[in-house]
Amino acid sequence: MIGEVLEQEKIYVIKIGGSILDCDESLKAFAKQIQQLHSSGVFVVIIHGGGNDISHMLKRLGIESKFEKGLRITDSQTIEVVEMVLSGKNNKRIVSELQLKKLSAVGICGKDHNLIQCKKKASDGQDLGFVGEICSIDTSIIRLLLSNNIVPIISPIGADETGLSYNINADTAASAIASSLKARKLIYITDVDGIYMDFKNKKSVIPSITPAYGNFLINDGIVSEGMIPKVKNCINALYTGIESVHIINGTIKNILEQLELNLPVGTTFYPITNSAKTPTSISGR
């Protein structure tokens, strides 16, 4: 019954990272925007990262940060710090800010109620340690919170079948959770204006992308490095029935309000059947 009611309403899954968490004022402004969305009848689910805070804590503890193809190599020492920072410090900062805006918020991680079941991520050559690959999502705890008008704040720490903790890419976790919830929108809040045709030209933001065009951008090398998994997650979410996926700049004032008013902000991914028009960037290709 809970699921049936929520599926008829607006569920937005919002992923935030350093553009919000690295600045107290940005977090306060974000919390205010969530309050406005919530008061308009939107059910909001927040998934967060926190890579910079993890790196800072590791440095304080004398542990070197190592990466392989954009993924943090997470040994037994590092996973303890990752879990402490994400599920502890960062998660509760967000909860506190939302509650200061008179919202009910509960912080959980992927281990709670078996929300994110995972396994060790396979890799070519380099052992990534406790980096997880999602096996299954159980959103019943999220639905329970939403049905009680509570905003879930989720850190992307999953567990395998033996209970071991794994660090999950927050973008991937957000896409998987949004898909399982059948959310209306998946929103990635970043520190860039969207997907660029030419990253050096900040006016070259691509306003709308279909799955086919997204794959073209990857294969043609226009989207590269850290943006590749984000674009793939956007495309995968569309295939599960999400109406639209957005990449927007969290440093822009009232960006979520602008998005809700259908103003042209960031890059929007649409299924081809939902796209109002073919992106102008495709013309002639």
PDB file of C-alpha atoms in Angstrom:
ATOM      1  CA  MET A   1       0.000   0.000   0.000  1.00  0.00           C
ATOM      2  CA  ILE A   2       2.806   2.400   0.895  1.00  0.00           C
ATOM      3  CA  GLY A   3       4.505   1.744  -2.450  1.00  0.00           C
ATOM      4  CA  GLU A   4       1.263   2.239  -4.400  1.00  0.00           C
ATOM      5  CA  VAL A   5       0.627   5.620  -2.792  1.00  0.00           C
ATOM      6  CA  LEU A   6       4.170   6.879  -3.315  1.00  0.00           C
ATOM      7  CA  GLU A   7       4.335   5.762  -6.939  1.00  0.00           C
ATOM      8  CA  GLN A   8       1.442   8.102  -7.675  1.00  0.00           C
ATOM      9  CA  GLU A   9       3.325  11.039  -6.199  1.00  0.00           C
ATOM     10  CA  LYS A  10       6.501  12.930  -7.092  1.00  0.00           C
ATOM     11  CA  ILE A  11       9.688  11.285  -5.853  1.00  0.00           C
ATOM     12  CA  TYR A  12      12.938  13.114  -6.558  1.00  0.00           C
ATOM     13  CA  VAL A  13      16.235  11.390  -5.818  1.00  0.00           C
ATOM     14  CA  ILE A  14      18.971  13.989  -5.380  1.00  0.00           C
ATOM     15  CA  LYS A  15      22.675  13.192  -5.200  1.00  0.00           C
ATOM     16  CA  ILE A  16      24.986  15.786  -3.662  1.00  0.00           C
ATOM     17  CA  GLY A  17      28.741  15.945  -3.243  1.00  0.00           C
ATOM     18  CA  GLY A  18      31.472  18.474  -2.700  1.00  0.00           C
ATOM     19  CA  SER A  19      29.669  21.386  -4.370  1.00  0.00           C
ATOM     20  CA  ILE A  20      27.266  21.327  -1.418  1.00  0.00           C
ATOM     21  CA  LEU A  21      29.187  19.627   1.391  1.00  0.00           C
ATOM     22  CA  ASP A  22      32.444  21.578   1.119  1.00  0.00           C
ATOM     23  CA  CYS A  23      30.785  24.867   2.084  1.00  0.00           C
ATOM     24  CA  ASP A  24      28.526  25.467   5.087  1.00  0.00           C
ATOM     25  CA  GLU A  25      26.642  28.248   3.297  1.00  0.00           C
ATOM     26  CA  SER A  26      25.997  26.007   0.291  1.00  0.00           C
ATOM     27  CA  LEU A  27      24.596  23.310   2.565  1.00  0.00           C
ATOM     28  CA  LYS A  28      22.320  25.825   4.291  1.00  0.00           C
ATOM     29  CA  ALA A  29      21.068  27.092   0.921  1.00  0.00           C
ATOM     30  CA  PHE A  30      20.520  23.516  -0.263  1.00  0.00           C
ATOM     31  CA  ALA A  31      18.496  22.704   2.860  1.00  0.00           C
ATOM     32  CA  LYS A  32      16.268  25.715   2.199  1.00  0.00           C
ATOM     33  CA  GLN A  33      15.624  24.510  -1.362  1.00  0.00           C
ATOM     34  CA  ILE A  34      14.745  21.033  -0.084  1.00  0.00           C
ATOM     35  CA  GLN A  35      12.296  22.643   2.343  1.00  0.00           C
ATOM     36  CA  GLN A  36      10.639  24.436  -0.585  1.00  0.00           C
ATOM     37  CA  LEU A  37      10.436  21.248  -2.668  1.00  0.00           C
ATOM     38  CA  HIS A  38       9.034  19.329   0.277  1.00  0.00           C
ATOM     39  CA  SER A  39       6.374  21.960   0.970  1.00  0.00           C
ATOM     40  CA  SER A  40       5.266  21.762  -2.686  1.00  0.00           C
ATOM     41  CA  GLY A  41       4.460  18.060  -2.317  1.00  0.00           C
ATOM     42  CA  VAL A  42       7.673  16.474  -3.578  1.00  0.00           C
ATOM     43  CA  PHE A  43       9.040  13.410  -1.772  1.00  0.00           C
ATOM     44  CA  VAL A  44      12.814  13.946  -1.583  1.00  0.00           C
ATOM     45  CA  VAL A  45      15.486  11.272  -1.136  1.00  0.00           C
ATOM     46  CA  ILE A  46      19.080  12.473  -0.736  1.00  0.00           C
ATOM     47  CA  ILE A  47      22.201  10.408  -1.450  1.00  0.00           C
ATOM     48  CA  HIS A  48      25.531  11.998  -0.643  1.00  0.00           C
ATOM     49  CA  GLY A  49      29.219  11.486  -1.229  1.00  0.00           C
ATOM     50  CA  GLY A  50      32.040  13.218   0.572  1.00  0.00           C
ATOM     51  CA  GLY A  51      35.330  12.436  -1.123  1.00  0.00           C
ATOM     52  CA  ASN A  52      37.124  15.589   0.007  1.00  0.00           C
ATOM     53  CA  ASP A  53      36.240  15.027   3.659  1.00  0.00           C
ATOM     54  CA  ILE A  54      37.441  11.426   3.384  1.00  0.00           C
ATOM     55  CA  SER A  55      40.767  12.558   1.916  1.00  0.00           C
ATOM     56  CA  HIS A  56      41.205  15.183   4.633  1.00  0.00           C
ATOM     57  CA  MET A  57      40.532  12.664   7.400  1.00  0.00           C
ATOM     58  CA  LEU A  58      42.881  10.090   5.864  1.00  0.00           C
ATOM     59  CA  LYS A  59      45.599  12.740   5.701  1.00  0.00           C
ATOM     60  CA  ARG A  60      45.071  13.622   9.371  1.00  0.00           C
ATOM     61  CA  LEU A  61      45.447   9.943  10.230  1.00  0.00           C
ATOM     62  CA  GLY A  62      48.566   9.536   8.103  1.00  0.00           C
ATOM     63  CA  ILE A  63      46.893   7.265   5.537  1.00  0.00           C
ATOM     64  CA  GLU A  64      47.656   7.907   1.862  1.00  0.00           C
ATOM     65  CA  SER A  65      44.755   8.370  -0.564  1.00  0.00           C
ATOM     66  CA  LYS A  66      45.125   6.206  -3.659  1.00  0.00           C
ATOM     67  CA  PHE A  67      42.925   6.095  -6.756  1.00  0.00           C
ATOM     68  CA  GLU A  68      42.569   3.852  -9.784  1.00  0.00           C
ATOM     69  CA  LYS A  69      40.540   5.138 -12.755  1.00  0.00           C
ATOM     70  CA  GLY A  70      38.688   7.555 -10.505  1.00  0.00           C
ATOM     71  CA  LEU A  71      37.849   4.958  -7.837  1.00  0.00           C
ATOM     72  CA  ARG A  72      39.311   5.202  -4.349  1.00  0.00           C
ATOM     73  CA  ILE A  73      41.429   2.173  -3.464  1.00  0.00           C
ATOM     74  CA  THR A  74      39.863   1.174  -0.160  1.00  0.00           C
ATOM     75  CA  ASP A  75      41.907  -1.114   2.076  1.00  0.00           C
ATOM     76  CA  SER A  76      40.825  -2.317   5.524  1.00  0.00           C
ATOM     77  CA  GLN A  77      42.024   0.892   7.215  1.00  0.00           C
ATOM     78  CA  THR A  78      40.495   3.160   4.615  1.00  0.00           C
ATOM     79  CA  ILE A  79      37.028   1.578   4.672  1.00  0.00           C
ATOM     80  CA  GLU A  80      36.800   2.314   8.402  1.00  0.00           C
ATOM     81  CA  VAL A  81      37.530   5.989   7.726  1.00  0.00           C
ATOM     82  CA  VAL A  82      35.179   6.103   4.722  1.00  0.00           C
ATOM     83  CA  GLU A  83      32.323   4.667   6.758  1.00  0.00           C
ATOM     84  CA  MET A  84      33.038   6.981   9.692  1.00  0.00           C
ATOM     85  CA  VAL A  85      33.092  10.113   7.525  1.00  0.00           C
ATOM     86  CA  LEU A  86      30.183   9.271   5.213  1.00  0.00           C
ATOM     87  CA  SER A  87      27.753   7.584   7.602  1.00  0.00           C
ATOM     88  CA  GLY A  88      28.841   9.712  10.553  1.00  0.00           C
ATOM     89  CA  LYS A  89      30.031  13.262   9.996  1.00  0.00           C
ATOM     90  CA  ASN A  90      28.642  14.053   6.549  1.00  0.00           C
ATOM     91  CA  ASN A  91      25.342  12.253   6.957  1.00  0.00           C
ATOM     92  CA  LYS A  92      24.512  13.939  10.239  1.00  0.00           C
ATOM     93  CA  ARG A  93      25.534  17.389   8.968  1.00  0.00           C
ATOM     94  CA  ILE A  94      22.869  17.102   6.287  1.00  0.00           C
ATOM     95  CA  VAL A  95      20.291  15.783   8.753  1.00  0.00           C
ATOM     96  CA  SER A  96      20.990  18.675  11.116  1.00  0.00           C
ATOM     97  CA  GLU A  97      20.641  21.333   8.410  1.00  0.00           C
ATOM     98  CA  LEU A  98      17.317  19.928   7.208  1.00  0.00           C
ATOM     99  CA  GLN A  99      15.961  19.754  10.737  1.00  0.00           C
ATOM    100  CA  LEU A 100      16.950  23.386  11.272  1.00  0.00           C
ATOM    101  CA  LYS A 101      14.535  24.065   8.391  1.00  0.00           C
ATOM    102  CA  LYS A 102      11.794  22.243  10.336  1.00  0.00           C
ATOM    103  CA  LEU A 103      11.957  19.117   8.188  1.00  0.00           C
ATOM    104  CA  SER A 104      11.974  15.627   9.660  1.00  0.00           C
ATOM    105  CA  ALA A 105      15.088  13.848   8.390  1.00  0.00           C
ATOM    106  CA  VAL A 106      16.669  10.490   9.170  1.00  0.00           C
ATOM    107  CA  GLY A 107      20.213   9.523   8.234  1.00  0.00           C
ATOM    108  CA  ILE A 108      20.853   5.946   7.150  1.00  0.00           C
ATOM    109  CA  CYS A 109      23.438   4.061   5.122  1.00  0.00           C
ATOM    110  CA  GLY A 110      23.111   1.310   2.566  1.00  0.00           C
ATOM    111  CA  LYS A 111      23.694  -1.322   5.245  1.00  0.00           C
ATOM    112  CA  ASP A 112      20.521  -0.369   7.103  1.00  0.00           C
ATOM    113  CA  HIS A 113      17.604  -2.724   6.419  1.00  0.00           C
ATOM    114  CA  ASN A 114      19.709  -4.285   3.620  1.00  0.00           C
ATOM    115  CA  LEU A 115      19.114  -1.199   1.490  1.00  0.00           C
ATOM    116  CA  ILE A 116      22.228  -1.830  -0.635  1.00  0.00           C
ATOM    117  CA  GLN A 117      23.461  -5.402  -0.965  1.00  0.00           C
ATOM    118  CA  CYS A 118      26.750  -5.595  -2.812  1.00  0.00           C
ATOM    119  CA  LYS A 119      29.801  -7.649  -3.665  1.00  0.00           C
ATOM    120  CA  LYS A 120      33.455  -6.829  -4.159  1.00  0.00           C
ATOM    121  CA  LYS A 121      33.870  -4.896  -7.403  1.00  0.00           C
ATOM    122  CA  ALA A 122      35.785  -6.771 -10.067  1.00  0.00           C
ATOM    123  CA  SER A 123      38.734  -4.889 -11.530  1.00  0.00           C
ATOM    124  CA  ASP A 124      41.358  -5.366 -14.183  1.00  0.00           C
ATOM    125  CA  GLY A 125      44.718  -5.802 -12.491  1.00  0.00           C
ATOM    126  CA  GLN A 126      44.501  -3.415  -9.523  1.00  0.00           C
ATOM    127  CA  ASP A 127      42.786  -4.725  -6.383  1.00  0.00           C
ATOM    128  CA  LEU A 128      40.442  -1.928  -5.298  1.00  0.00           C
ATOM    129  CA  GLY A 129      39.895  -3.435  -1.853  1.00  0.00           C
ATOM    130  CA  PHE A 130      36.538  -2.721  -0.226  1.00  0.00           C
ATOM    131  CA  VAL A 131      34.952  -1.058  -3.243  1.00  0.00           C
ATOM    132  CA  GLY A 132      31.536  -2.527  -3.876  1.00  0.00           C
ATOM    133  CA  GLU A 133      29.384  -3.371  -6.857  1.00  0.00           C
ATOM    134  CA  ILE A 134      25.627  -3.252  -6.251  1.00  0.00           C
ATOM    135  CA  CYS A 135      23.813  -6.602  -6.352  1.00  0.00           C
ATOM    136  CA  SER A 136      20.362  -5.559  -5.151  1.00  0.00           C
ATOM    137  CA  ILE A 137      18.391  -2.644  -3.710  1.00  0.00           C
ATOM    138  CA  ASP A 138      15.659  -2.924  -1.067  1.00  0.00           C
ATOM    139  CA  THR A 139      13.881   0.434  -0.805  1.00  0.00           C
ATOM    140  CA  SER A 140      11.266  -0.620   1.752  1.00  0.00           C
ATOM    141  CA  ILE A 141      12.960   1.420   4.503  1.00  0.00           C
ATOM    142  CA  ILE A 142      12.987   4.484   2.224  1.00  0.00           C
ATOM    143  CA  ARG A 143       9.295   4.060   1.418  1.00  0.00           C
ATOM    144  CA  LEU A 144       8.492   3.710   5.100  1.00  0.00           C
ATOM    145  CA  LEU A 145      10.285   6.977   5.881  1.00  0.00           C
ATOM    146  CA  LEU A 146       8.685   8.834   2.961  1.00  0.00           C
ATOM    147  CA  SER A 147       5.208   7.636   3.896  1.00  0.00           C
ATOM    148  CA  ASN A 148       5.769   9.215   7.315  1.00  0.00           C
ATOM    149  CA  ASN A 149       6.842  12.521   5.745  1.00  0.00           C
ATOM    150  CA  ILE A 150      10.505  11.964   6.641  1.00  0.00           C
ATOM    151  CA  VAL A 151      13.378  12.855   4.309  1.00  0.00           C
ATOM    152  CA  PRO A 152      15.874   9.951   4.033  1.00  0.00           C
ATOM    153  CA  ILE A 153      19.551  10.947   3.904  1.00  0.00           C
ATOM    154  CA  ILE A 154      21.612   8.026   2.591  1.00  0.00           C
ATOM    155  CA  SER A 155      25.355   7.405   2.679  1.00  0.00           C
ATOM    156  CA  PRO A 156      26.570   4.943   0.008  1.00  0.00           C
ATOM    157  CA  ILE A 157      28.024   2.258   2.253  1.00  0.00           C
ATOM    158  CA  GLY A 158      26.753  -1.201   1.349  1.00  0.00           C
ATOM    159  CA  ALA A 159      27.274  -4.669   2.790  1.00  0.00           C
ATOM    160  CA  ASP A 160      27.963  -8.059   1.265  1.00  0.00           C
ATOM    161  CA  GLU A 161      26.307 -11.312   2.290  1.00  0.00           C
ATOM    162  CA  THR A 162      28.762 -11.703   5.185  1.00  0.00           C
ATOM    163  CA  GLY A 163      28.117  -8.182   6.515  1.00  0.00           C
ATOM    164  CA  LEU A 164      31.403  -6.640   5.367  1.00  0.00           C
ATOM    165  CA  SER A 165      31.212  -2.929   4.534  1.00  0.00           C
ATOM    166  CA  TYR A 166      31.945  -1.663   1.028  1.00  0.00           C
ATOM    167  CA  ASN A 167      32.369   1.802  -0.426  1.00  0.00           C
ATOM    168  CA  ILE A 168      29.836   2.323  -3.243  1.00  0.00           C
ATOM    169  CA  ASN A 169      30.123   5.035  -5.884  1.00  0.00           C
ATOM    170  CA  ALA A 170      27.494   7.596  -4.812  1.00  0.00           C
ATOM    171  CA  ASP A 171      26.413   8.366  -8.389  1.00  0.00           C
ATOM    172  CA  THR A 172      25.789   4.672  -9.025  1.00  0.00           C
ATOM    173  CA  ALA A 173      23.938   4.270  -5.726  1.00  0.00           C
ATOM    174  CA  ALA A 174      21.694   7.241  -6.554  1.00  0.00           C
ATOM    175  CA  SER A 175      20.839   5.825  -9.980  1.00  0.00           C
ATOM    176  CA  ALA A 176      20.062   2.368  -8.567  1.00  0.00           C
ATOM    177  CA  ILE A 177      17.913   3.748  -5.741  1.00  0.00           C
ATOM    178  CA  ALA A 178      16.024   6.104  -8.070  1.00  0.00           C
ATOM    179  CA  SER A 179      15.341   3.220 -10.448  1.00  0.00           C
ATOM    180  CA  SER A 180      14.103   0.952  -7.672  1.00  0.00           C
ATOM    181  CA  LEU A 181      11.835   3.699  -6.314  1.00  0.00           C
ATOM    182  CA  LYS A 182      10.512   4.491  -9.800  1.00  0.00           C
ATOM    183  CA  ALA A 183      11.346   8.109  -9.041  1.00  0.00           C
ATOM    184  CA  ARG A 184      10.098  10.846 -11.325  1.00  0.00           C
ATOM    185  CA  LYS A 185      13.430  12.675 -11.366  1.00  0.00           C
ATOM    186  CA  LEU A 186      17.055  11.845 -10.612  1.00  0.00           C
ATOM    187  CA  ILE A 187      19.132  14.967  -9.975  1.00  0.00           C
ATOM    188  CA  TYR A 188      22.925  15.116  -9.758  1.00  0.00           C
ATOM    189  CA  ILE A 189      24.112  18.319  -8.105  1.00  0.00           C
ATOM    190  CA  THR A 190      27.717  19.034  -9.094  1.00  0.00           C
ATOM    191  CA  ASP A 191      30.128  21.963  -9.388  1.00  0.00           C
ATOM    192  CA  VAL A 192      29.785  22.264 -13.185  1.00  0.00           C
ATOM    193  CA  ASP A 193      26.922  23.604 -15.299  1.00  0.00           C
ATOM    194  CA  GLY A 194      26.231  20.291 -17.036  1.00  0.00           C
ATOM    195  CA  ILE A 195      27.745  18.247 -19.861  1.00  0.00           C
ATOM    196  CA  TYR A 196      29.953  20.343 -22.133  1.00  0.00           C
ATOM    197  CA  MET A 197      30.512  19.832 -25.854  1.00  0.00           C
ATOM    198  CA  ASP A 198      33.909  21.446 -25.193  1.00  0.00           C
ATOM    199  CA  PHE A 199      34.930  21.536 -21.531  1.00  0.00           C
ATOM    200  CA  LYS A 200      37.193  24.544 -22.142  1.00  0.00           C
ATOM    201  CA  ASN A 201      34.205  26.510 -23.449  1.00  0.00           C
ATOM    202  CA  LYS A 202      31.897  27.071 -20.487  1.00  0.00           C
ATOM    203  CA  LYS A 203      29.139  28.262 -22.833  1.00  0.00           C
ATOM    204  CA  SER A 204      29.010  24.898 -24.621  1.00  0.00           C
ATOM    205  CA  VAL A 205      26.663  23.144 -22.185  1.00  0.00           C
ATOM    206  CA  ILE A 206      24.501  20.565 -23.959  1.00  0.00           C
ATOM    207  CA  PRO A 207      20.911  21.290 -22.826  1.00  0.00           C
ATOM    208  CA  SER A 208      19.362  17.889 -23.526  1.00  0.00           C
ATOM    209  CA  ILE A 209      20.649  14.395 -24.233  1.00  0.00           C
ATOM    210  CA  THR A 210      18.948  11.159 -25.270  1.00  0.00           C
ATOM    211  CA  PRO A 211      20.425   7.740 -24.404  1.00  0.00           C
ATOM    212  CA  ALA A 212      21.724   7.272 -27.958  1.00  0.00           C
ATOM    213  CA  TYR A 213      23.360  10.684 -27.983  1.00  0.00           C
ATOM    214  CA  GLY A 214      24.856  10.100 -24.540  1.00  0.00           C
ATOM    215  CA  ASN A 215      26.520   6.924 -25.793  1.00  0.00           C
ATOM    216  CA  PHE A 216      27.799   8.828 -28.832  1.00  0.00           C
ATOM    217  CA  LEU A 217      29.365  11.481 -26.570  1.00  0.00           C
ATOM    218  CA  ILE A 218      31.194   8.767 -24.630  1.00  0.00           C
ATOM    219  CA  ASN A 219      32.342   6.803 -27.676  1.00  0.00           C
ATOM    220  CA  ASP A 220      33.506   9.964 -29.450  1.00  0.00           C
ATOM    221  CA  GLY A 221      35.557  11.057 -26.424  1.00  0.00           C
ATOM    222  CA  ILE A 222      33.569  14.255 -25.839  1.00  0.00           C
ATOM    223  CA  VAL A 223      32.634  12.956 -22.394  1.00  0.00           C
ATOM    224  CA  SER A 224      35.699  11.599 -20.642  1.00  0.00           C
ATOM    225  CA  GLU A 225      37.254  10.605 -17.320  1.00  0.00           C
ATOM    226  CA  GLY A 226      35.040  11.145 -14.278  1.00  0.00           C
ATOM    227  CA  MET A 227      31.999  12.192 -16.310  1.00  0.00           C
ATOM    228  CA  ILE A 228      31.783   8.829 -18.107  1.00  0.00           C
ATOM    229  CA  PRO A 229      30.284   6.857 -15.172  1.00  0.00           C
ATOM    230  CA  LYS A 230      27.950   9.771 -14.377  1.00  0.00           C
ATOM    231  CA  VAL A 231      26.602   9.829 -17.945  1.00  0.00           C
ATOM    232  CA  LYS A 232      26.273   6.031 -17.961  1.00  0.00           C
ATOM    233  CA  ASN A 233      24.315   6.205 -14.695  1.00  0.00           C
ATOM    234  CA  CYS A 234      22.021   8.840 -16.223  1.00  0.00           C
ATOM    235  CA  ILE A 235      21.370   6.643 -19.254  1.00  0.00           C
ATOM    236  CA  ASN A 236      20.800   3.501 -17.174  1.00  0.00           C
ATOM    237  CA  ALA A 237      18.256   5.339 -15.013  1.00  0.00           C
ATOM    238  CA  LEU A 238      16.234   6.349 -18.077  1.00  0.00           C
ATOM    239  CA  TYR A 239      15.957   2.732 -19.198  1.00  0.00           C
ATOM    240  CA  THR A 240      14.173   1.911 -15.917  1.00  0.00           C
ATOM    241  CA  GLY A 241      11.359   4.408 -16.459  1.00  0.00           C
ATOM    242  CA  ILE A 242      12.597   7.593 -14.787  1.00  0.00           C
ATOM    243  CA  GLU A 243      11.106  10.591 -16.606  1.00  0.00           C
ATOM    244  CA  SER A 244      14.237  12.733 -16.603  1.00  0.00           C
ATOM    245  CA  VAL A 245      17.744  12.909 -15.170  1.00  0.00           C
ATOM    246  CA  HIS A 246      19.479  16.222 -14.534  1.00  0.00           C
ATOM    247  CA  ILE A 247      23.067  17.370 -14.017  1.00  0.00           C
ATOM    248  CA  ILE A 248      23.055  20.868 -12.511  1.00  0.00           C
ATOM    249  CA  ASN A 249      25.435  23.245 -10.763  1.00  0.00           C
ATOM    250  CA  GLY A 250      24.844  23.409  -7.024  1.00  0.00           C
ATOM    251  CA  THR A 251      26.769  26.677  -6.684  1.00  0.00           C
ATOM    252  CA  ILE A 252      24.023  28.527  -8.604  1.00  0.00           C
ATOM    253  CA  LYS A 253      21.493  30.210  -6.323  1.00  0.00           C
ATOM    254  CA  ASN A 254      18.064  28.543  -6.191  1.00  0.00           C
ATOM    255  CA  ILE A 255      19.046  26.028  -8.865  1.00  0.00           C
ATOM    256  CA  LEU A 256      16.429  23.476  -7.758  1.00  0.00           C
ATOM    257  CA  GLU A 257      13.698  26.107  -7.893  1.00  0.00           C
ATOM    258  CA  GLN A 258      14.778  27.009 -11.431  1.00  0.00           C
ATOM    259  CA  LEU A 259      14.687  23.339 -12.397  1.00  0.00           C
ATOM    260  CA  GLU A 260      11.211  22.912 -10.914  1.00  0.00           C
ATOM    261  CA  LEU A 261      10.007  25.912 -12.921  1.00  0.00           C
ATOM    262  CA  ASN A 262      11.292  24.181 -16.089  1.00  0.00           C
ATOM    263  CA  LEU A 263      13.837  26.917 -16.711  1.00  0.00           C
ATOM    264  CA  PRO A 264      16.791  25.946 -18.945  1.00  0.00           C
ATOM    265  CA  VAL A 265      19.419  24.893 -16.412  1.00  0.00           C
ATOM    266  CA  GLY A 266      22.123  22.253 -16.668  1.00  0.00           C
ATOM    267  CA  THR A 267      21.861  19.171 -18.846  1.00  0.00           C
ATOM    268  CA  THR A 268      18.698  17.081 -18.929  1.00  0.00           C
ATOM    269  CA  PHE A 269      18.658  13.441 -20.019  1.00  0.00           C
ATOM    270  CA  TYR A 270      15.352  12.332 -21.553  1.00  0.00           C
ATOM    271  CA  PRO A 271      14.129   9.039 -22.968  1.00  0.00           C
ATOM    272  CA  ILE A 272      13.644   9.618 -26.682  1.00  0.00           C
ATOM    273  CA  THR A 273       9.849   9.355 -26.255  1.00  0.00           C
ATOM    274  CA  ASN A 274       9.877  12.144 -23.634  1.00  0.00           C
ATOM    275  CA  SER A 275      12.243  14.484 -25.415  1.00  0.00           C
ATOM    276  CA  ALA A 276      10.495  17.648 -26.524  1.00  0.00           C
ATOM    277  CA  LYS A 277      12.923  17.937 -29.401  1.00  0.00           C
ATOM    278  CA  THR A 278      16.110  16.390 -30.603  1.00  0.00           C
ATOM    279  CA  PRO A 279      19.122  18.192 -29.086  1.00  0.00           C
ATOM    280  CA  THR A 280      20.465  20.779 -31.483  1.00  0.00           C
ATOM    281  CA  SER A 281      23.914  19.263 -31.004  1.00  0.00           C
ATOM    282  CA  ILE A 282      22.774  16.145 -32.895  1.00  0.00           C
ATOM    283  CA  SER A 283      21.911  18.038 -36.054  1.00  0.00           C
ATOM    284  CA  GLY A 284      23.824  16.769 -39.049  1.00  0.00           C
ATOM    285  CA  ARG A 285      25.182  13.683 -37.247  1.00  0.00           C
TER     286      ARG A 285
END
